[in-house]
Structures are given as structure tokens and as C-alpha cells.
Coordinates of C-alpha atoms and ligand atoms in Angstrom, one line a residue:
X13 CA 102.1 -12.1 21.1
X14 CA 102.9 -10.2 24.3
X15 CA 105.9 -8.0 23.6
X16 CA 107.9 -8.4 26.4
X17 CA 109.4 -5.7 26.6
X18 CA 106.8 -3.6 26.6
X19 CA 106.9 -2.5 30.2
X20 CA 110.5 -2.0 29.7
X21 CA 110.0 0.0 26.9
X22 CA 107.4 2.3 28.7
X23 CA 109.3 3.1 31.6
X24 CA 111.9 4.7 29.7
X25 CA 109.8 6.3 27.5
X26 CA 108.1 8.0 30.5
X27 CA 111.4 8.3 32.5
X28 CA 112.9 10.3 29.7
X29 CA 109.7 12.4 29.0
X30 CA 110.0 11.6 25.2
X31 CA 107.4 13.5 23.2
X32 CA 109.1 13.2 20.1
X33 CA 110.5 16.1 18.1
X34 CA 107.2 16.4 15.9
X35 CA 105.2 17.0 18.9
X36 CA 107.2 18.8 21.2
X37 CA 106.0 22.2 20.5
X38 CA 102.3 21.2 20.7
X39 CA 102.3 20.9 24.5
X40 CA 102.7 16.9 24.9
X41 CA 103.6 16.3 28.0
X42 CA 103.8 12.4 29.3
X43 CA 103.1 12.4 33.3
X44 CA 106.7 11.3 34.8
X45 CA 106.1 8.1 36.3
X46 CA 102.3 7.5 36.1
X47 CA 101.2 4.9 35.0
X48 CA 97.2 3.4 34.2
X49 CA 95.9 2.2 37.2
X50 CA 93.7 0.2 34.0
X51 CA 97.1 -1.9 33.2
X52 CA 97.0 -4.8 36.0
X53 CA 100.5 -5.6 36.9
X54 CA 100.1 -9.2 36.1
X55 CA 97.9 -9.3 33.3
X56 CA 98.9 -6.4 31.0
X57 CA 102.3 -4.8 30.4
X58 CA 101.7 -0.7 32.0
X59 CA 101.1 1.6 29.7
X60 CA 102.5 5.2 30.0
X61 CA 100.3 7.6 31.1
X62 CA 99.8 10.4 28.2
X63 CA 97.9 13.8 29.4
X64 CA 95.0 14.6 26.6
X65 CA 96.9 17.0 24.1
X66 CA 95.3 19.0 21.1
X67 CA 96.8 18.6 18.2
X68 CA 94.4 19.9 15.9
X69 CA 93.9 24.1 16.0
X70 CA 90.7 25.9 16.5
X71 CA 89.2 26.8 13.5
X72 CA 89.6 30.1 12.2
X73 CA 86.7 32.6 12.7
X74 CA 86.5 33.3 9.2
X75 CA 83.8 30.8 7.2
X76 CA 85.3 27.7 6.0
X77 CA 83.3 24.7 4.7
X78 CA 84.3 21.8 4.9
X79 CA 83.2 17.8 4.5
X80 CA 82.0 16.3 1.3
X81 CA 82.3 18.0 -2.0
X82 CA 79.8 15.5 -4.0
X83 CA 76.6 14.1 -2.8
X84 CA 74.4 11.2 -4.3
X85 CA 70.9 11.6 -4.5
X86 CA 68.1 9.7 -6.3
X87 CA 66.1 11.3 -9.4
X88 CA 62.8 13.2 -7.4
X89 CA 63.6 11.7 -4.0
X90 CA 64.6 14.5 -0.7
X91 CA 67.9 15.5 -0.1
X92 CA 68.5 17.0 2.8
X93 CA 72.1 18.7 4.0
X94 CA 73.4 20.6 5.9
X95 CA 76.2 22.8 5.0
X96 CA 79.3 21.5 7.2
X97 CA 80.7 25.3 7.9
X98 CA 82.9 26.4 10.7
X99 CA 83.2 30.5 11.9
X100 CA 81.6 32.4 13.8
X101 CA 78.2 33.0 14.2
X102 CA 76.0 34.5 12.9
X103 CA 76.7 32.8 9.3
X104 CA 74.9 34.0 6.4
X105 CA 74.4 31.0 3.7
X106 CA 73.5 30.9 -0.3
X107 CA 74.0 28.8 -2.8
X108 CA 74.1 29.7 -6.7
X109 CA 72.6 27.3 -9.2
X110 CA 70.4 25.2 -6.9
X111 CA 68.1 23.3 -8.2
X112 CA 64.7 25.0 -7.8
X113 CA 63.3 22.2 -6.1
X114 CA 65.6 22.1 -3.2
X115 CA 65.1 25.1 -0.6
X116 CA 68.8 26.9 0.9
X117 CA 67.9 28.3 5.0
X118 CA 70.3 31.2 4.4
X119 CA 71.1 31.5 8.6
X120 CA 71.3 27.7 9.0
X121 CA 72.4 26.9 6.1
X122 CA 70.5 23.7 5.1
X123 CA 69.5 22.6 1.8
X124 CA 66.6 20.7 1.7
X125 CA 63.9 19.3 -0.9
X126 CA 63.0 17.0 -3.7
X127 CA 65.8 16.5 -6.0
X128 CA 65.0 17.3 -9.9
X129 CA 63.7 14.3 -11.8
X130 CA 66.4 15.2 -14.3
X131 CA 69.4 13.0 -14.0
X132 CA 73.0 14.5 -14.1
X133 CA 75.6 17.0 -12.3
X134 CA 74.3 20.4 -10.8
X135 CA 77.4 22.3 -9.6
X136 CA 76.2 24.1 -6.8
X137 CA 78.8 27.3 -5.4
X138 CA 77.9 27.3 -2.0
X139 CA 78.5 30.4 -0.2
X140 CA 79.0 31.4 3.3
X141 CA 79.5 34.5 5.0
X142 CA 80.2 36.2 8.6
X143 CA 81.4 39.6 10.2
X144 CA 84.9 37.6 9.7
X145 CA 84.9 36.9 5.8
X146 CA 83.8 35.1 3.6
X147 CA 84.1 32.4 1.6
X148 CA 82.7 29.6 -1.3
X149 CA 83.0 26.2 -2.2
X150 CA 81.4 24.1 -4.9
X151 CA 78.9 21.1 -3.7
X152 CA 78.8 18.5 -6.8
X153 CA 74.9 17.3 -5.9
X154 CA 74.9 14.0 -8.6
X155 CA 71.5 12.8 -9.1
X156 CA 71.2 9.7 -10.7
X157 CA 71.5 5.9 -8.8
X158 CA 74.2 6.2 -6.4
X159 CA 74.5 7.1 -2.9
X160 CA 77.2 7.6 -0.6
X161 CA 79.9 8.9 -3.2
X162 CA 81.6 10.1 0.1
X163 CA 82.0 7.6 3.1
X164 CA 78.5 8.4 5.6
X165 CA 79.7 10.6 8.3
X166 CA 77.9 10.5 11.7
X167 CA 77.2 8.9 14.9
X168 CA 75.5 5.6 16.3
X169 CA 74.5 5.0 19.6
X170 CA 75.6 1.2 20.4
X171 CA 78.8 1.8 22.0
X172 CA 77.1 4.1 24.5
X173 CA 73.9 2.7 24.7
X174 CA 73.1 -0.7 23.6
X175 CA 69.8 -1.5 24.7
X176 CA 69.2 1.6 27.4
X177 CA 68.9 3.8 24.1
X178 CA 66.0 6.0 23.7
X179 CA 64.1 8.6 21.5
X180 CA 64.9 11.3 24.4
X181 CA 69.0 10.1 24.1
X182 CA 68.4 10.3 20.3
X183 CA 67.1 13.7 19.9
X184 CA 69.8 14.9 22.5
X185 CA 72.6 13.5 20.3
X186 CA 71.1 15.3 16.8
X187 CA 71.1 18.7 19.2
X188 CA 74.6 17.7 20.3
X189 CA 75.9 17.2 16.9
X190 CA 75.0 20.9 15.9
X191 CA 75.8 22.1 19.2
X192 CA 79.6 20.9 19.9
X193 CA 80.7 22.3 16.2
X194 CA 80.6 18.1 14.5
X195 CA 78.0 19.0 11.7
X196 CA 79.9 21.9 10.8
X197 CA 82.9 18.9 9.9
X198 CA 80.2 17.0 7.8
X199 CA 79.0 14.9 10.5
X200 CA 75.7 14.0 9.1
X201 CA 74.1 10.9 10.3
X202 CA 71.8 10.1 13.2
X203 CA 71.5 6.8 13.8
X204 CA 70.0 4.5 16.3
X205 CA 71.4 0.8 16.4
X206 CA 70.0 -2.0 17.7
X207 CA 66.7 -1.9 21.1
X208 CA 64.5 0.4 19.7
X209 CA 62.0 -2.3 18.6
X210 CA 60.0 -4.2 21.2
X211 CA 62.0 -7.3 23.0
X212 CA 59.2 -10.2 22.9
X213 CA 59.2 -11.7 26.1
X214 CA 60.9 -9.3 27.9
X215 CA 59.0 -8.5 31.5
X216 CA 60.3 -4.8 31.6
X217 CA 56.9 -3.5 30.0
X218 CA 58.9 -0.1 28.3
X219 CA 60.4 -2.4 26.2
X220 CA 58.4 -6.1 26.1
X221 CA 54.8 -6.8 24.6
X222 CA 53.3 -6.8 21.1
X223 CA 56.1 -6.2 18.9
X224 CA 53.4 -5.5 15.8
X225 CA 50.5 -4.5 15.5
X226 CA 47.4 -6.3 14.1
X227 CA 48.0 -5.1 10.3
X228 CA 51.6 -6.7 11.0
X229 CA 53.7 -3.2 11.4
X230 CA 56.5 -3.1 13.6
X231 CA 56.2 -1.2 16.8
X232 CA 58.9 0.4 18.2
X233 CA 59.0 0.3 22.2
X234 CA 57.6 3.0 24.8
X235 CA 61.3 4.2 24.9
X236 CA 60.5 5.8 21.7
X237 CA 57.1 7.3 22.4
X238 CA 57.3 9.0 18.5
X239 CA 59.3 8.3 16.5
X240 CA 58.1 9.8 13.4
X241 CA 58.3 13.0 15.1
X242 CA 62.0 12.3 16.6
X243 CA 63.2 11.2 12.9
X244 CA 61.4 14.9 11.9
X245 CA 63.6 16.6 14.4
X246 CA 66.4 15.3 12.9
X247 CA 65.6 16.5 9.9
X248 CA 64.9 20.0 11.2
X249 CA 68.6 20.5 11.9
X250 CA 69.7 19.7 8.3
X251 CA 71.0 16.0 9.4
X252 CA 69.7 12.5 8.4
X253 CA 68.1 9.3 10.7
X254 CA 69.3 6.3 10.6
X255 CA 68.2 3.0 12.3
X256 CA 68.9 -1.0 12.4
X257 CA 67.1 -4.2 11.7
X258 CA 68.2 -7.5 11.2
X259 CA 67.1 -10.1 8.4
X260 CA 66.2 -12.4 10.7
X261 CA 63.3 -13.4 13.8
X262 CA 65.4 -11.7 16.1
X263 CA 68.1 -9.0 16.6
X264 CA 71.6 -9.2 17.5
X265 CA 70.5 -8.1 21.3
X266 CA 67.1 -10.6 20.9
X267 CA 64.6 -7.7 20.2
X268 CA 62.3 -7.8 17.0
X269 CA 63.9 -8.6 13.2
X270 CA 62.3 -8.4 10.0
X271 CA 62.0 -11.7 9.3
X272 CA 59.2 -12.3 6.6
X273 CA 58.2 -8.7 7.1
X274 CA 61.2 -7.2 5.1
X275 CA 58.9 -5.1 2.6
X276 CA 56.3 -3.9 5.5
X277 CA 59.3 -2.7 8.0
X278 CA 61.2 -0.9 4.9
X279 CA 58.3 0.7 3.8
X280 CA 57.8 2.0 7.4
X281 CA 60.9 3.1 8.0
X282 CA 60.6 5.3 4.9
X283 CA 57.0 6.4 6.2
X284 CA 58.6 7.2 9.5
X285 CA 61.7 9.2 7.1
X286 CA 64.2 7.7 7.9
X287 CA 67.5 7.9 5.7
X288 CA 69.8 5.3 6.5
X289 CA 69.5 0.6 7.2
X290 CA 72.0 -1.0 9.0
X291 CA 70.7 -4.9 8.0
X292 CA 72.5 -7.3 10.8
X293 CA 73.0 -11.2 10.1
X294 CA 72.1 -11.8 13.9
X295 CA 69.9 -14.4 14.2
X296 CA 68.9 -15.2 10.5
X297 CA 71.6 -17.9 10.3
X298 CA 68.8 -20.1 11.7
X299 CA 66.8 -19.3 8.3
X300 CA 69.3 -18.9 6.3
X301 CA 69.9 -22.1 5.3
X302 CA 73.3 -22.2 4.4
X303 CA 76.2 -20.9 4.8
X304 CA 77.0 -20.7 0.9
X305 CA 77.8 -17.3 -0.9
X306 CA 74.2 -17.3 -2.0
X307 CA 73.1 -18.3 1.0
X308 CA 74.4 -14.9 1.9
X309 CA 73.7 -12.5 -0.3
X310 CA 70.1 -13.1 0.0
X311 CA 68.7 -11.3 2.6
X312 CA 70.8 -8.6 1.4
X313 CA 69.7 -8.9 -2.2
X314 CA 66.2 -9.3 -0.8
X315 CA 66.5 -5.9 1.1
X316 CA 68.1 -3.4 -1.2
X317 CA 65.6 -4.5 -4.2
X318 CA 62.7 -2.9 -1.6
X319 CA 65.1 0.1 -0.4
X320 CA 65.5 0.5 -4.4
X321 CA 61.7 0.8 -5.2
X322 CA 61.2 3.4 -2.2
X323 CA 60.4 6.9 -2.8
X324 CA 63.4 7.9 -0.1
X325 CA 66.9 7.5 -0.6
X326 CA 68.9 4.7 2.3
X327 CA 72.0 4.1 2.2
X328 CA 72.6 0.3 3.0
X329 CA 74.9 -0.8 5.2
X330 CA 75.6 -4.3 5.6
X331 CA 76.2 -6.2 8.9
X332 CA 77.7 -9.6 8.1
X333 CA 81.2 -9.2 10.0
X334 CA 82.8 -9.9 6.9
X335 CA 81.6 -13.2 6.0
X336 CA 82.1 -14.7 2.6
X337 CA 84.4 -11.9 1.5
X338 CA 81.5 -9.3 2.0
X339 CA 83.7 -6.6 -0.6
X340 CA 83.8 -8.3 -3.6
X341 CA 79.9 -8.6 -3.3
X342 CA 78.8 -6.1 -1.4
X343 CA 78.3 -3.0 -3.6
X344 CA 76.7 -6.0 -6.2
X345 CA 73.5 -6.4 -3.8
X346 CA 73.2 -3.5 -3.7
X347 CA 75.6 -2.4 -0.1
X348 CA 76.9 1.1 0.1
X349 CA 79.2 0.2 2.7
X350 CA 79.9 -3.0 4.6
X351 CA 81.6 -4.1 7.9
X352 CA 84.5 -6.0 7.5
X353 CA 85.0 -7.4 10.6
X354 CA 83.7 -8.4 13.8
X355 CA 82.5 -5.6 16.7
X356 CA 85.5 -3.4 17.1
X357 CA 83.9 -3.2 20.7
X358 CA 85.0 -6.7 20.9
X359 CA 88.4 -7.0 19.8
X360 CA 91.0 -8.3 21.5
X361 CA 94.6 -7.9 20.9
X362 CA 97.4 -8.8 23.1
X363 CA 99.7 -6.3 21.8
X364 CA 97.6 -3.2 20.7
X365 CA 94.5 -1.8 21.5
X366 CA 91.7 -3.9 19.4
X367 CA 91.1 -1.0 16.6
X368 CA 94.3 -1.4 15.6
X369 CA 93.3 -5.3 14.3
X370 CA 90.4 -4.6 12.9
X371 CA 91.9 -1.3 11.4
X372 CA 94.8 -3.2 9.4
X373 CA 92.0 -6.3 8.3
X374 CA 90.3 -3.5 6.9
X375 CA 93.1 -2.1 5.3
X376 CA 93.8 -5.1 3.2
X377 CA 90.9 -4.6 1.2
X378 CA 91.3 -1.2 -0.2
X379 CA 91.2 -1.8 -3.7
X380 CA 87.3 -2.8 -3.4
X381 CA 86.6 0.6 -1.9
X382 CA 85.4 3.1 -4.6
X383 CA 82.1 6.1 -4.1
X384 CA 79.2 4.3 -3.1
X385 CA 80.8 1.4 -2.1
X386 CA 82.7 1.5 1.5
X387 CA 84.5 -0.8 3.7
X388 CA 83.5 -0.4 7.1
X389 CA 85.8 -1.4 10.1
X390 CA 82.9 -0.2 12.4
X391 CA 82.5 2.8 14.5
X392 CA 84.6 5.2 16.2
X393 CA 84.8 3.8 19.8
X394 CA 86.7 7.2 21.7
X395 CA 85.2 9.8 24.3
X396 CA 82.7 8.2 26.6
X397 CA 82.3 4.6 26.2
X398 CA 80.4 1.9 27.1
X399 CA 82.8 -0.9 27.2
X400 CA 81.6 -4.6 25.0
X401 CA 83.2 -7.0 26.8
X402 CA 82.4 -6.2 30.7
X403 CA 79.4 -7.1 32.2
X404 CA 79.0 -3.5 33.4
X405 CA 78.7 -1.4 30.3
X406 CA 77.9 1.9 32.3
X407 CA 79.6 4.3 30.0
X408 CA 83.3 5.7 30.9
X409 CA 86.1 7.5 29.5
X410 CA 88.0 5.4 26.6
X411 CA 91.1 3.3 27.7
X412 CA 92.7 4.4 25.0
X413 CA 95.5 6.9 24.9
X414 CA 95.6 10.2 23.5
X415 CA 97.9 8.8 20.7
X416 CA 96.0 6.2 19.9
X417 CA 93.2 8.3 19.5
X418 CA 94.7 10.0 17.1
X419 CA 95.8 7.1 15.1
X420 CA 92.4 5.7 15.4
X421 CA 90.6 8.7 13.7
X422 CA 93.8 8.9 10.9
X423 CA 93.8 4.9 10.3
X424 CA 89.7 5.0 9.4
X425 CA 90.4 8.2 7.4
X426 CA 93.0 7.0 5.3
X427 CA 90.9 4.1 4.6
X428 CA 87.7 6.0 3.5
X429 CA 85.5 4.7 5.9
X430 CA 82.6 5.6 7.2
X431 CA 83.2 8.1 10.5
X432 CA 80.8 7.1 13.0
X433 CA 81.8 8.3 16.3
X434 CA 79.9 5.9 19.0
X435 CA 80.3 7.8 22.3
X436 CA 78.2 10.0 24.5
X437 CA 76.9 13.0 22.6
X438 CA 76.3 14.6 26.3
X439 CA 80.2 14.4 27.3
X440 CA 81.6 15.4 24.7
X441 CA 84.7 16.9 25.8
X442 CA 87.6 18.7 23.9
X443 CA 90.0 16.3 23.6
X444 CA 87.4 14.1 21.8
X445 CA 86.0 16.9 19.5
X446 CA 89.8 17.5 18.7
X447 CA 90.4 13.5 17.6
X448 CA 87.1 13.9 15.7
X449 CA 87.2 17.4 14.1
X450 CA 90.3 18.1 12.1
X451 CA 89.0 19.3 8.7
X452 CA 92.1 18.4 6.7
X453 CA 91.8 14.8 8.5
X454 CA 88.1 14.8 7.6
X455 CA 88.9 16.4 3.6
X456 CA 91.1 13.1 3.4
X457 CA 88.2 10.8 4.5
X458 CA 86.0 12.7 2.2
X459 CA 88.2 12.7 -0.7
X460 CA 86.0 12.6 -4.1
X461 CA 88.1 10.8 -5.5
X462 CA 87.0 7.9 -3.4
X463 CA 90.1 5.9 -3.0
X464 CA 91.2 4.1 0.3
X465 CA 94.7 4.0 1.1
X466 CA 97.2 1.1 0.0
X467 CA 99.1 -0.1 2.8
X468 CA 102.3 0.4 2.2
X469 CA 104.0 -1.1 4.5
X470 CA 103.5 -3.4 7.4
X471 CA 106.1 -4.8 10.4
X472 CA 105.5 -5.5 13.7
X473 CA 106.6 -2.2 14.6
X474 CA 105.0 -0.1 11.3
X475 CA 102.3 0.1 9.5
X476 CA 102.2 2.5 7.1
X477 CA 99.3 3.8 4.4
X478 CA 98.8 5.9 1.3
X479 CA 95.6 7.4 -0.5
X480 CA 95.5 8.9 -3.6
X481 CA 93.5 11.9 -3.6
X482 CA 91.6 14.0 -6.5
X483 CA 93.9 17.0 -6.6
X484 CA 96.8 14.5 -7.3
X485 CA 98.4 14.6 -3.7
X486 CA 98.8 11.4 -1.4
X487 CA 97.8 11.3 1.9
X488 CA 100.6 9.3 4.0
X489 CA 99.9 7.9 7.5
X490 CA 103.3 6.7 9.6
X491 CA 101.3 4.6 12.7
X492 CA 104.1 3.2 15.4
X493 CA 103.0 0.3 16.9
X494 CA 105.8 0.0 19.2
X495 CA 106.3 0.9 22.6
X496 CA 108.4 3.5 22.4
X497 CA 108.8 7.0 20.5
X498 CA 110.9 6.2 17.3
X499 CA 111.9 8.1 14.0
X500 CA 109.6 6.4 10.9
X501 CA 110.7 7.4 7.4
X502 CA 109.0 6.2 4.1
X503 CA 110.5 7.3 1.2
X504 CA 109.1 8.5 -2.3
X505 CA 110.3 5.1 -3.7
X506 CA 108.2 3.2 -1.1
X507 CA 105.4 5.9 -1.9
X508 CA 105.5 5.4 -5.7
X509 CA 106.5 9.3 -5.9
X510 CA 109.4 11.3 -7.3
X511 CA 110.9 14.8 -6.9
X512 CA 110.6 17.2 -4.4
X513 CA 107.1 17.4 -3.0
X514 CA 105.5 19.9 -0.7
X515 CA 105.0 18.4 2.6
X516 CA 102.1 19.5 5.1
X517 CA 101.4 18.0 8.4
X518 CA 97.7 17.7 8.6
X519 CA 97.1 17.0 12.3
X520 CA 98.5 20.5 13.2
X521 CA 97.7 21.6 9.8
X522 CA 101.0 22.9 9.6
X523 CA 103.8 23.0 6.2
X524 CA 107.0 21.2 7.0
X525 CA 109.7 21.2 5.1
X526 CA 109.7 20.2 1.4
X527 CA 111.4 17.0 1.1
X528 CA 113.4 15.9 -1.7
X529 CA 113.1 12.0 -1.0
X530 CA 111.7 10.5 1.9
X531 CA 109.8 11.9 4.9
X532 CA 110.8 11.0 8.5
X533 CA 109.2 11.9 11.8
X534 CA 109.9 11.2 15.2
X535 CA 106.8 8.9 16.0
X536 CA 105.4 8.3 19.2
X537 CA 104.6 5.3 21.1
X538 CA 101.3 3.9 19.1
X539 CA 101.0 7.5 17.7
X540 CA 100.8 8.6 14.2
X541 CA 102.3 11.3 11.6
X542 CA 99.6 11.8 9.2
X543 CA 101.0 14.2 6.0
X544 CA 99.7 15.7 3.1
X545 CA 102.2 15.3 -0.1
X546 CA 102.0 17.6 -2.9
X547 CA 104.5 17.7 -5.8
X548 CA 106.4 20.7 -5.2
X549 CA 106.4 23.1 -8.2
Ligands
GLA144 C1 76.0 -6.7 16.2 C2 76.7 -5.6 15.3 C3 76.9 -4.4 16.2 C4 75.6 -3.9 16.8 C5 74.9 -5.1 17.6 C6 73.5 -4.8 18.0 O1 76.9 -7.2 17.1 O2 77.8 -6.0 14.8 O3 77.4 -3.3 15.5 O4 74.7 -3.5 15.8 O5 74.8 -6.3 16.8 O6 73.0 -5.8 18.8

């Protein structure tokens, strides 16, 4: 429902300036009477204009690595990471007890090679040092049967590129992930959506024509000229490839699916290297033959007993929207992560910004999430965007505001999801890097102990979640979903917590106050207090 007094609301919230008292030293400054020239006066309430702040502070120059502590690999099979460290350059890397097989680039600091056929724990101290410091941290590499034990971390290209995507816009983003400081958060994955496979039909010859060749092999189209050698590349800066296919004739956007050629295409895409399957229910509805859970699982099923019997590791993500309650069953077929919902892209709300739906549907299945096994409310839709619902999808900077941003990037941390950011790797400008780059944001995303957050609580105006993480602390997210800058308080009752506790504001990664009961902050409009509770000694 339209609140109607949202325009209300926003005018004096812009009138009066109101930052609120958590962010008023950080430089928040609303533009006095601006509002979006987006917001049509009819159709939309306005919506307060909000200059791009940083909340989160440079890195220090000193090493510090960050992202995942424990990685998954399979018995024999390549792992291949890159060690997510911020500081200046040049870095020197080295690792103590690595396995021999797997090789450490001491200036780059990527580990790569077969994992040992042994199974078990090998407690790797990483180690990193510059002209600044130095400093260690221990890398839990588990080889055994699972993968993912942290939620995948990366980008896709959909929301910028849907079917204009190619090998050139691929190897630009892997350069761009090193480049703008992301990999050295853990950002990991490169991965291509849908339109890299040959459209039958299609008259534009750089994507239409034979979409296999004689023997039956899947071609990908003259936009990707090699992609063996584009999936290599990747792999020469430490990070991973990842690509999409759907069970059925066609794709999602009508291009080639794997549809009685499940086996051949997987064992190609391991041929080509390639580390991570997006598996899409676009179009195999028509073979599917029901709509029944079993009916469902299949193709799934069907897919991850191929992916098992590879000699490379995928992790499997599942594209079903949700359908048949996709987390009770998804990690059972053999999913490390699943999507939820429909296209975040396509969400519409008439209250808040569509993330925010699809965000608290996601939320309400957090006791399913667990290492290895993910819900996924989709991808990170900020920066440069190519907008889903217009007929024009020539990429442009996100509607969103910079509080929203920010409550974006908090809402799919708390939940342990996976952290694909979907905008232009070539614009990638500070503001953006600063929603996406937070270490203490991205340690809670990356917890080990692999819980996602229990919603707490949930009005109109709140919504408010809490994640358990290994070191015994809870993360605590306050979102305001209102329209104006208001005080939130959850209290250690609410929270399941008691005595004093040690309270740390992880967006400005920053100690408050400890608290005795509760914590309150002044909240902004659709902004979010994101905290760190330890108990205090
Ligand atoms: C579906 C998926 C999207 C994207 C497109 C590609 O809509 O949900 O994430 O992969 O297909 O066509």
C-alpha cells in the first residue's frame, strides 16, 4: 500500500536536513529541497534527494585479509584462490602448511593447484606482508564433499548486460575485480549469465546459427570468440568462472538450453574450466511434465549427479524462483545455493524499493541456510544498472538511494547470501565500491559459522535481523522502512542476550558505547544501523 504520507514525510525530512545523530559526523548531507526528478508527481510519492556518502573508511595501509576463513574443495580436484588482502602494494604473500600440491604466488598472492586426495582439515596460516606491516590469518581449506561453506562471493553480468554480454565485457570485469580493490574483499566469482550460447533463429549472425556442432557440443556465439582461453584468464588472476544454462530447449532470453544434452554441456563446461552452474527453469516447464515436487527436483537431481562425477569442483546454483519450497530441498539435490524468489530486477513494490521484498521473503527462511547450502535473494543490483522492467535497458546509475544502498548490502549480509554485485565493472565508482567493500560487513556475510540471521522483528516501519556468528557475537541489523529519520531500539530481550555487551558499529567500523540493555540509533529514512554485539567482559 501507498503510504500516503510519504511525500509529507519527505519534505520535512529534507526541510529539516535530518541526518540522524548516528550519521551526522560522517558527512551526510540531504540536498535542501531536491528532490528526484525519477519520482513522477502523479505516480510515485518524491523521494528526498540524498548526496552519495561514505560510510565505510579506507582501509588501512597495513596488510589485512579479509573474506572467507574456510573453503570447500573436493579430494584431488583444483582449488584456486586468491588471497582477499587489502594494503598497499607491493604485498609479499606465504602461506605455512600448504598442501604440497597446491602452489602460493608470493607477490599476488594466489593459491592454486590440485587439492590432496587425502580428505580432512589443512589449517593453512596465511601470511601477508608490506613496507606497512604485517600480518596472518588462518585459511581452513576442508577437502572432502562440500562446497561453498561460505556464501560465493562475486559478480554476474545480467543486470548490466543481458544479452549484449561478451567474452571482451567478461575479461574486462575479472581485470576490474582485481583492479578497483573487490578481490582483495573476497570477491571471487566471474560469472557470465544468460546469451553467451548461440540464439537459434536469430538473424544477427554474431549470435544466430548452429548452436552445436556435428558431435552435438554446444557452441558458444562469435561474441565469445574463446572462451577456453577467457575462462584461463580468469583463472590467471586467482578468481573463478562461472556461467548459466538452463534444463530446458531454451533459455530464459530464448538462446540454447541443455535439454537432452545435460551430460555433453557439463562435461564441456568443465573442459572449458569453468567453476561455477547457474541451472535456470526457463523454458523446461514445457518438458517437465508437471508441476509436482518431483517434477521439480529432477532436472536438478539430473544435473548435480553429472557435476558430482566431474573431475572440477561447481558450485550449483539453482534457478527455480522459489518454486516448491526450493530450501527444504535444495541442498538434497544436490544445490549449494538457491534463489528464493523471482528477479530482484523485477520487483515491484509500492512502498519500498523492490530489494527490500525480495530481501524480507528471503529472510523468512533462515533456518534452512547452513555451509554449503545458501538462500539466494539474487544479485546485488547498485552502481550502474541496466534496469529489467524498461524497454531500454541501456545501463544507468541505480535509482536507489545512498541509504538504501547501504541497507541493501547489510540486509543480504545478515542473511548469508551470496554477494553478487550485477553492475558495470567499467563504472565502478566510489560510492559503489564503499556499499560493496566494508570488510566487517563482508566478515558477517562470510561468517564460518554459516548462520543466516533470524528476523527479529518485523512492522511496517521495522524490520529488524540477528545472526549468530562463530566467535559467539550477534550481528544486529536496525532497517527503517519508513519515510522519515527515526530512533530504532531492540533490546537484549528481543535479541535473546543479557548483560552488558560491547557494541561496535560496523559500517563506520567504529565502538559505540557499551550498552547495558538495549541498543538504539537514530535511523534514517530506509537506512540501516548494522552493529556488532559482543558480551562485554
Ligand atoms: C531468469 C533468471 C535471471 C537471469 C535470466 C536470464 O530470469 O532468474 O537471473 O538469469 O533468467 O535470461
Amino acid at each position: 500500500m501507498p503510504n500516503p504520507n510519504r511525500r509529507q514525510f519527505a519534505r520535512r525530512l529534507v526541510l529539516a536536513g535530518l541526518g540522524g545523530a548516528a550519521c551526522a559526523s560522517y558527512g551526510l548531507g540531504l540536498a535542501r529541497g531536491a528532490e528526484s526528478s525519477a519520482a513522477s508527481a502523479e505516480a510515485a510519492p518524491s523521494i528526498p534527494k540524498e548526496e552519495p556518502f561514505l560510510l565505510t573508511p579506507k582501509p588501512p595501509a597495513e596488510p589485512r585479509i579479509n573474506g572467507p576463513k574456510v573453503a570447500g574443495v573436493r579430494p584431488g580436484h583444483e582449488f584456486i584462490f586468491r588471497i582477499p588482502c587489502t594494503g598497499e602494494r607491493p604485498m609479499q604473500f606465504a602461506a605455512d602448511n600448504l598442501p604440497k600440491s597446491i602452489a602460493l604466488d608470493p607477490i599476488q598472492g594466489i593459491l592454486r593447484g590440485p587439492a590432496p586426495q587425502q580428505r580432512g582439515e589443512y589449517v593453512v596460516t596465511l601470511r601477508a606482508a608490506n613496507r606497512r606491516g604485517k600480518t596472518s590469518r588462518n585459511l581452513k581449506i576442508v577437502v572432502g564433499d562440500m562446497l561453498a561453506l561460505t556464501p560465493p562471493m562475486g559478480w554476474n553480468d545480467w543486470y548490466c548486460w543481458y544479452d549484449k554480454i561478451t567474452e571482451q565485457l567478461m575479461r574486462q570485469a575479472a581485470d576490474a575485480m582485481v583492479k578497483s580493490g573487490m578481490a582483495d574483499f573476497g570477491y571471487q566469482y566471474v560469472n557470465i549469465d544468460d546469451c553467451w550460447m548461440v540464439k537459434p533463429g536469430d538473424p544477427d549472425p554474431m549470435i544466430g546459427g548452429e548452436p552445436r556442432d556435428a558431435q552435438g557440443r554446444i557452441l558458444p556465439n562469435k561474441r565469445f570468440p574463446d572462451i577456453k582461453g577467457m575462462v584461463d584468464y580468469i583463472h590467471s588472476l586467482g578468481l573463478r568462472a562461472g556461467l548459466y544454462t538452463s534444463p530446458g530447449p531454451l533459455t530464459c532470453a530464448r538462446f540454447e538450453g541443455s535439454y537432452k544434452h545435460e551430460e555433453q554441456d557439463a562435461r564441456q563446461f568443465a573442459e572449458w574450466g569453468f567453476d561455477f552452474l547457474k541451472y535456470d527453469w526457463c523454458s523446461y516447464q514445457q518438458v517437465a511434465g508437471g508441476s509436482d515436487l518431483e517434477s521439480l527436483q529432477l532436472p536438478y537431481k539430473r544435473m548435480s549427479n553429472i557435476l558430482q562425477k566431474l573431475d572440477r569442483d561447481f558450485v550449483f546454483n539453482l534457478c527455480q524462483y522459489g518454486r516448491g519450497d526450493v530450501w527444504k530441498w535444495g541442498a538434497e539435490v544436490g544445490g549449494h545455493c538457491w534463489r528464493t524468489t523471482g528477479d530482484v530486477g523485477l520487483e515491484k513494490d509500492a512502498r519500498l524499493p523492490g530489494f527490500y521484498s525480495v530481501g524480507m521473503k528471503n529472510a523468512e527462511h533462515w533456518e534452512y541456510a547452513r555451509p554449503g547450502a545458501w538462500n539466494d535473494p539474487d544479485y546485488i543490483l547498485i552502481g550502474i544498472v541496466g534496469p529489467t522492467r524498461s524497454k531500454d535497458r541501456t545501463p544507468r546509475p541505480t535509482p536507489l538511494t545512498p541509504h538504501e544502498q547501504y541497507s541493501y548490502m547489510a540486509m543480504w549480509s545478515l542473511m548469508a547470501a551470496p554477494l553478487f554485485f550485477s553492475g558495470d565493472m567499467n563504472r565502478l565508482d566510489e560510492f559503489t565500491l564503499n556499499v560493496l567493500c566494508n570488510a566487517e560487513v563482508i566478515e558477517v556475510n562470510q561468517d564460518p559459522l554459516g548462520k543466516q540471521a533470524r528476523i527479529v522483528r518485523k512492522t511496517d516501519d521495522d524490520f529488524v535481523l540477528a545472526k549468530p556468528l562463530e566467535d559467539g557475537s550477534l550481528a544486529v541489523g536496525l532497517f527503517n522502512l519508513a519515510e522519515t529519520a527515526r530512533q530504532m531500539t531492540v533490546s537484549w530481550n528481543e535479541l535473546g542476550l543479557s548483560g552488558r555487551q560491547r557494541v561496535r558499529d560496523l559500517w563506520r567500523q567504529k565502538d559505540l558505547d557499551a550498552a547495558a540493555d538495549q541498543f538504539s540509533a537514530k535511523v534514517n529514512r530506509h537506512g540501516v544501523a548494522m552493529v556488532r554485539l559482543w558480551r562485554a567482559p
